[in-house]
PDB file of C-alpha atoms in Angstrom:
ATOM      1  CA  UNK A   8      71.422 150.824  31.684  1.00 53.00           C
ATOM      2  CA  UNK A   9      71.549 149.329  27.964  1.00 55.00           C
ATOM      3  CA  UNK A  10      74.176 149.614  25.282  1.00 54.00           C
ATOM      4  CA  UNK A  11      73.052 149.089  21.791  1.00 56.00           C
ATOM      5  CA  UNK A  12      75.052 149.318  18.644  1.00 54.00           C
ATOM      6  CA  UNK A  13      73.614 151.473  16.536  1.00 52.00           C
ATOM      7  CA  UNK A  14      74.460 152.962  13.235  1.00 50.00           C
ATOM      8  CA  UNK A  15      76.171 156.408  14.037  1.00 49.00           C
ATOM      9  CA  UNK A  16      73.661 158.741  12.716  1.00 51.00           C
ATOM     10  CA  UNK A  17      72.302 161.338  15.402  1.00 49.00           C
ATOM     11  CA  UNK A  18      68.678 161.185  15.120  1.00 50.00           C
ATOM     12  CA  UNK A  19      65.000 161.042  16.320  1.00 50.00           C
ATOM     13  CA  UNK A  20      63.106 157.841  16.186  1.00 53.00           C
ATOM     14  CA  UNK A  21      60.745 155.933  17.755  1.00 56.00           C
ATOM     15  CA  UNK A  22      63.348 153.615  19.496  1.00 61.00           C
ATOM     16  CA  UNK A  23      65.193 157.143  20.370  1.00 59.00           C
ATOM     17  CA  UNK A  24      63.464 160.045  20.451  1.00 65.00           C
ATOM     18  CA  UNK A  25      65.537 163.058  20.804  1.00 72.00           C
ATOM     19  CA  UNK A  26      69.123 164.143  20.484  1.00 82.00           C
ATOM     20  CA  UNK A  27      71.458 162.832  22.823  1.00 89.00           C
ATOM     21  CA  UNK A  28      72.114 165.357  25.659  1.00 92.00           C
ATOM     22  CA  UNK A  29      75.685 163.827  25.735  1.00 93.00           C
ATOM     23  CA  UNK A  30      78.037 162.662  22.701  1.00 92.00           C
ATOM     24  CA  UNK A  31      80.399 160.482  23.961  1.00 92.00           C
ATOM     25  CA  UNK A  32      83.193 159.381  21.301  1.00 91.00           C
ATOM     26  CA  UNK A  33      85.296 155.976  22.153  1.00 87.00           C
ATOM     27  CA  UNK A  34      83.755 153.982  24.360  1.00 84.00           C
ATOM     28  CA  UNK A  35      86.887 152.932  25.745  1.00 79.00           C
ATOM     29  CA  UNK A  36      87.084 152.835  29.424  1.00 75.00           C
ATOM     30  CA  UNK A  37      86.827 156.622  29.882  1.00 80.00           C
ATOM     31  CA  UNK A  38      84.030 156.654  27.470  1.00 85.00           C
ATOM     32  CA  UNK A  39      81.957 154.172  29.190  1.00 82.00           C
ATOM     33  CA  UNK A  40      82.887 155.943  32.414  1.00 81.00           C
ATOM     34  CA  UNK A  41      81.654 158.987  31.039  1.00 88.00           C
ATOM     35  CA  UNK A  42      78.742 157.367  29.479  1.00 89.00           C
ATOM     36  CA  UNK A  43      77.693 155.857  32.779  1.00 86.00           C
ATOM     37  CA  UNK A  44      77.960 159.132  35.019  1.00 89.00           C
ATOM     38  CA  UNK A  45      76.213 160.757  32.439  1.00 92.00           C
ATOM     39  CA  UNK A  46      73.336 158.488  32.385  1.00 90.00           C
ATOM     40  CA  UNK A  47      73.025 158.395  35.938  1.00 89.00           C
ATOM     41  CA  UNK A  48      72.560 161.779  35.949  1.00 93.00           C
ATOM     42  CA  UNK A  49      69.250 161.321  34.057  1.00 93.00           C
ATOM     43  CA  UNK A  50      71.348 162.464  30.517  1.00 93.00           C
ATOM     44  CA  UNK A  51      70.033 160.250  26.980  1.00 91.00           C
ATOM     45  CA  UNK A  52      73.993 159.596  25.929  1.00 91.00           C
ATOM     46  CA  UNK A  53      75.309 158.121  22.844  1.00 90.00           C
ATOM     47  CA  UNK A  54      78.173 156.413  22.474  1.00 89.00           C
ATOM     48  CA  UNK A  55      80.074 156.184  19.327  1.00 89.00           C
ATOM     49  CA  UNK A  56      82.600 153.885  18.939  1.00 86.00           C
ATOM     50  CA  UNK A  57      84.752 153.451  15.474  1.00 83.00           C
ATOM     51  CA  UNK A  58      86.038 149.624  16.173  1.00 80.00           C
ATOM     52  CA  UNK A  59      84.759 147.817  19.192  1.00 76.00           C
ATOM     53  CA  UNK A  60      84.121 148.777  22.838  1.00 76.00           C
ATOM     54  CA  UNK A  61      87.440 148.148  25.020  1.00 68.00           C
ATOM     55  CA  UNK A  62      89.766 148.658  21.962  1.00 66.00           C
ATOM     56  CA  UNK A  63      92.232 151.504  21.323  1.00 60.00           C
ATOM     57  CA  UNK A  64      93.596 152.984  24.582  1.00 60.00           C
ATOM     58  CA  UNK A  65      92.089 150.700  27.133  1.00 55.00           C
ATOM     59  CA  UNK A  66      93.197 147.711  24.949  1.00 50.00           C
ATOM     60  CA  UNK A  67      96.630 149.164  24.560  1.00 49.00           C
ATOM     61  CA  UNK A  68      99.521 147.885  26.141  1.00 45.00           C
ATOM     62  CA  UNK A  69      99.955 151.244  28.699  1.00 43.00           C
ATOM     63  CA  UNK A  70      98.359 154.177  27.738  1.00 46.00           C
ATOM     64  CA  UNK A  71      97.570 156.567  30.794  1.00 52.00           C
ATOM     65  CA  UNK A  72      95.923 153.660  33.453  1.00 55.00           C
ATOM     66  CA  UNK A  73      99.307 152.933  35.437  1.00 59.00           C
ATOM     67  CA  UNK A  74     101.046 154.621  38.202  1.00 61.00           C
ATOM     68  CA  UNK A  75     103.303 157.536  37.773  1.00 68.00           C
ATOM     69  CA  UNK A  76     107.528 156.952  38.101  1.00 75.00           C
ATOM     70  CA  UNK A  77     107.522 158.052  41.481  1.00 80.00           C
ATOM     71  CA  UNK A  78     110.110 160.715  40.917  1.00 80.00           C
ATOM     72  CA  UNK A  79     109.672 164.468  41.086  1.00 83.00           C
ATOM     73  CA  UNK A  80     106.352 163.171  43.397  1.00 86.00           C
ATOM     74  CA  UNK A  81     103.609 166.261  43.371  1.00 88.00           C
ATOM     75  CA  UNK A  82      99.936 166.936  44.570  1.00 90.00           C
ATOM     76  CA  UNK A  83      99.542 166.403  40.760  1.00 87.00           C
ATOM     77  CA  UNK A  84     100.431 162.869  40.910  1.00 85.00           C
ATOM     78  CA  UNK A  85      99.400 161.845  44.358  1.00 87.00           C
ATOM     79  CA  UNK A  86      96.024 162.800  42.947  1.00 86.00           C
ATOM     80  CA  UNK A  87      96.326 160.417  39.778  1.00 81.00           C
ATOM     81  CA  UNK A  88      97.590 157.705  41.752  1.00 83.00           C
ATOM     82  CA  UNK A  89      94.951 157.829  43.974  1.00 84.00           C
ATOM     83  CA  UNK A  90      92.275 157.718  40.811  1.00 80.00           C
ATOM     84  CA  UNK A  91      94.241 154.952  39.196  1.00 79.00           C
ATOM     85  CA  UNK A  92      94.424 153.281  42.565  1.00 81.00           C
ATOM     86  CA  UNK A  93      90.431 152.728  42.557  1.00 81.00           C
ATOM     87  CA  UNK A  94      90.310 152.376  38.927  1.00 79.00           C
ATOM     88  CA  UNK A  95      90.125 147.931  39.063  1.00 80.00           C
ATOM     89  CA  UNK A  96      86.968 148.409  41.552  1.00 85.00           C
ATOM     90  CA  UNK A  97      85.564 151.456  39.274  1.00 82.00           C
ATOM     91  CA  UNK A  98      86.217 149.649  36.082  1.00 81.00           C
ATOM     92  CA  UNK A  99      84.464 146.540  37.611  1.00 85.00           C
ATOM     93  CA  UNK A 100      81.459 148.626  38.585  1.00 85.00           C
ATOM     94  CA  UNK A 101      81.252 149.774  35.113  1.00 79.00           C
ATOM     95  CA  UNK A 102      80.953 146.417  33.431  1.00 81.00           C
ATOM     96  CA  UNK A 103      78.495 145.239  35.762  1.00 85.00           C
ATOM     97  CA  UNK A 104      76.628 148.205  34.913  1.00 80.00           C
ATOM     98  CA  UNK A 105      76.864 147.692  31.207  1.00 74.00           C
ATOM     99  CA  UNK A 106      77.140 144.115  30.447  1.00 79.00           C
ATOM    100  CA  UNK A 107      79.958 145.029  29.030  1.00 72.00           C
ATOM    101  CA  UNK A 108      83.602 144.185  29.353  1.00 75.00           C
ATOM    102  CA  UNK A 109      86.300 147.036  29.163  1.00 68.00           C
ATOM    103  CA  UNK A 110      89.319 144.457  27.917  1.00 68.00           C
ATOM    104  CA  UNK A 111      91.214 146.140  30.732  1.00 69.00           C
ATOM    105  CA  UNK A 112      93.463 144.109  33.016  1.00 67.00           C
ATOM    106  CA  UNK A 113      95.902 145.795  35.307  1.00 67.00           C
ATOM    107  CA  UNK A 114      99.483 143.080  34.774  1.00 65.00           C
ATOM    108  CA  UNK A 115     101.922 145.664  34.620  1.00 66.00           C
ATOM    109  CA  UNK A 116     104.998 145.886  32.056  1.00 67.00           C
ATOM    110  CA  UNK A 117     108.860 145.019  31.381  1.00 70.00           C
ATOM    111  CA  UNK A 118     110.848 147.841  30.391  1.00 74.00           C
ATOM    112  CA  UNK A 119     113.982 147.023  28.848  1.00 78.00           C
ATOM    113  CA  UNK A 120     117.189 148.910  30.505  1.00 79.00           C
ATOM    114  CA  UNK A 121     120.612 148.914  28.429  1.00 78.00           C
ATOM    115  CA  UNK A 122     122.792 151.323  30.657  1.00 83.00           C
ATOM    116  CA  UNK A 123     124.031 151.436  34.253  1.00 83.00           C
ATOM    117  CA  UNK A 124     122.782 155.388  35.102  1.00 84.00           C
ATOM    118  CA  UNK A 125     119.547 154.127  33.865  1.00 86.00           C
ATOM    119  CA  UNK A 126     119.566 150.876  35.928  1.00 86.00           C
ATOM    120  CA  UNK A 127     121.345 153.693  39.088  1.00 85.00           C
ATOM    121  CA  UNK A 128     117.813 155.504  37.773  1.00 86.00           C
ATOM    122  CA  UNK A 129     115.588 152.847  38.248  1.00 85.00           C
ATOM    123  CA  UNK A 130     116.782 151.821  42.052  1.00 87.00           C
ATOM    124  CA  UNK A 131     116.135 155.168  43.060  1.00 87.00           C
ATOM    125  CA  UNK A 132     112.200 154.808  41.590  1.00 87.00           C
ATOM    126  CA  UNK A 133     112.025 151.751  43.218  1.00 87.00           C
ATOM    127  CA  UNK A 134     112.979 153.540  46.354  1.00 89.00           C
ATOM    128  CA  UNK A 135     110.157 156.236  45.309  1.00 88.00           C
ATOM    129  CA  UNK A 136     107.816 153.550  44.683  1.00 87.00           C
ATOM    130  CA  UNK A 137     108.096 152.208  48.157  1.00 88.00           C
ATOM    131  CA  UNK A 138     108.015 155.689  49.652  1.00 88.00           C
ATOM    132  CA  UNK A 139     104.619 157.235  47.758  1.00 88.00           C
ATOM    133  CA  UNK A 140     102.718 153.840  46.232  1.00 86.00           C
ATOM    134  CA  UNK A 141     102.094 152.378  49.788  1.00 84.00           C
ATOM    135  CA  UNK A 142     102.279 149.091  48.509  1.00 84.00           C
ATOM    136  CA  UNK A 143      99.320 149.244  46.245  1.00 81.00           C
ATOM    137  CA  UNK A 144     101.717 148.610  43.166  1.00 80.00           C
ATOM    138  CA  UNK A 145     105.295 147.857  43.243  1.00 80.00           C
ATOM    139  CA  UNK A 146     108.429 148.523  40.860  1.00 82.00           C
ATOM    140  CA  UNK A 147     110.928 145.755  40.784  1.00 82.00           C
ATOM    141  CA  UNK A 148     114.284 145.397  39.091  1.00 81.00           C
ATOM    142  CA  UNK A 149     114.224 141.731  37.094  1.00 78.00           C
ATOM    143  CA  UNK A 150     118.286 140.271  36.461  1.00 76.00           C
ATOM    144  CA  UNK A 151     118.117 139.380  32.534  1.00 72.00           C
ATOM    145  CA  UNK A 152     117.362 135.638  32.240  1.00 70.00           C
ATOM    146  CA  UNK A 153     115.470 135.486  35.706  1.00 69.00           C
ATOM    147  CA  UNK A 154     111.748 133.628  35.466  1.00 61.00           C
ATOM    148  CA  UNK A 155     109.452 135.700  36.589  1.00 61.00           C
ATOM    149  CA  UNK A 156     105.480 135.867  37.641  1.00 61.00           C
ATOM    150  CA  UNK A 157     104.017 138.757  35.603  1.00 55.00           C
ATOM    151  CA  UNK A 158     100.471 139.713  35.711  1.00 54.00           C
ATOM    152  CA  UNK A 159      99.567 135.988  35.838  1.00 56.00           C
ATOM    153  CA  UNK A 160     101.997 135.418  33.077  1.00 54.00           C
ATOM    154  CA  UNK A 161     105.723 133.593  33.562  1.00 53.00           C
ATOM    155  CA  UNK A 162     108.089 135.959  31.674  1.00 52.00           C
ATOM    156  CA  UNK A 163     111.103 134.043  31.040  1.00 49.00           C
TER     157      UNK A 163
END
């Protein structure tokens, strides 16, 4: 499996010969996944990416590739969790695959919370958390001023 950068242009030459049976656009982490699961299933695939690979949504700062609040806990989101769950190992099958990195990095995220229903809101996630994330991920309160270990980060 190659990735070339290529001017984006859909056509025939001798370096590619045909139209791509698959048009992948952003080759952020979903569209490298996609990519790669087309190409193993014997489809030509082309990849068009507008800044660099890894940017935009995989490079953000959240985006969709964390765990749900586990309140209100469905089938819905016991099925995401469980995809998100394998996503490091996926995501590290992928680059190995590609040669590529996908600039993701699972460290988690501070939220801010100004009011006491929100902070009574958050103990009763964290209480959820425990319940449906079988310590795969956790959801912790931090005191204001506390130093903390954060994705391999100290967050003052």
């Amino acid at each position: 499996m190659m990735i070339h950068a290529v001017q984006p242009s859909i056509h025939a030459s001798r370096n590619h010969p045909g139209a791509p049976d698959v048009l992948v656009v952003g080759a952020g982490i979903m569209g490298l996944w996609a990519a790669r699961h087309a190409i193993r299933a014997c489809k030509r695939v082309l990849v068009l990416e507008k800044r660099r690979v890894g940017g935009g949504a995989s490079g953000g700062f959240m985006g969709a590739l964390m765990p749900h609040m586990p309140d209100r806990w469905n089938a819905k989101k016991q099925f995401q969790f469980e995809a998100l769950s394998g996503l490091e190992t996926a995501i590290s099958e992928l680059e190995g695959d590609t040669g590529v990195a996908c600039g993701y990095r699972r460290c988690g995220r501070l939220m801010p919370v100004r009011s006491e229903s929100t902070l009574a809101e958050i103990d009763a996630r964290i209480e959820g958390a425990r319940s449906y994330w079988g310590g795969r991920f956790s959801l912790e309160r931090v005191e204001p001023g506390a130093m903390v270990e954060f994705g391999g980060w100290d967050m003052p």
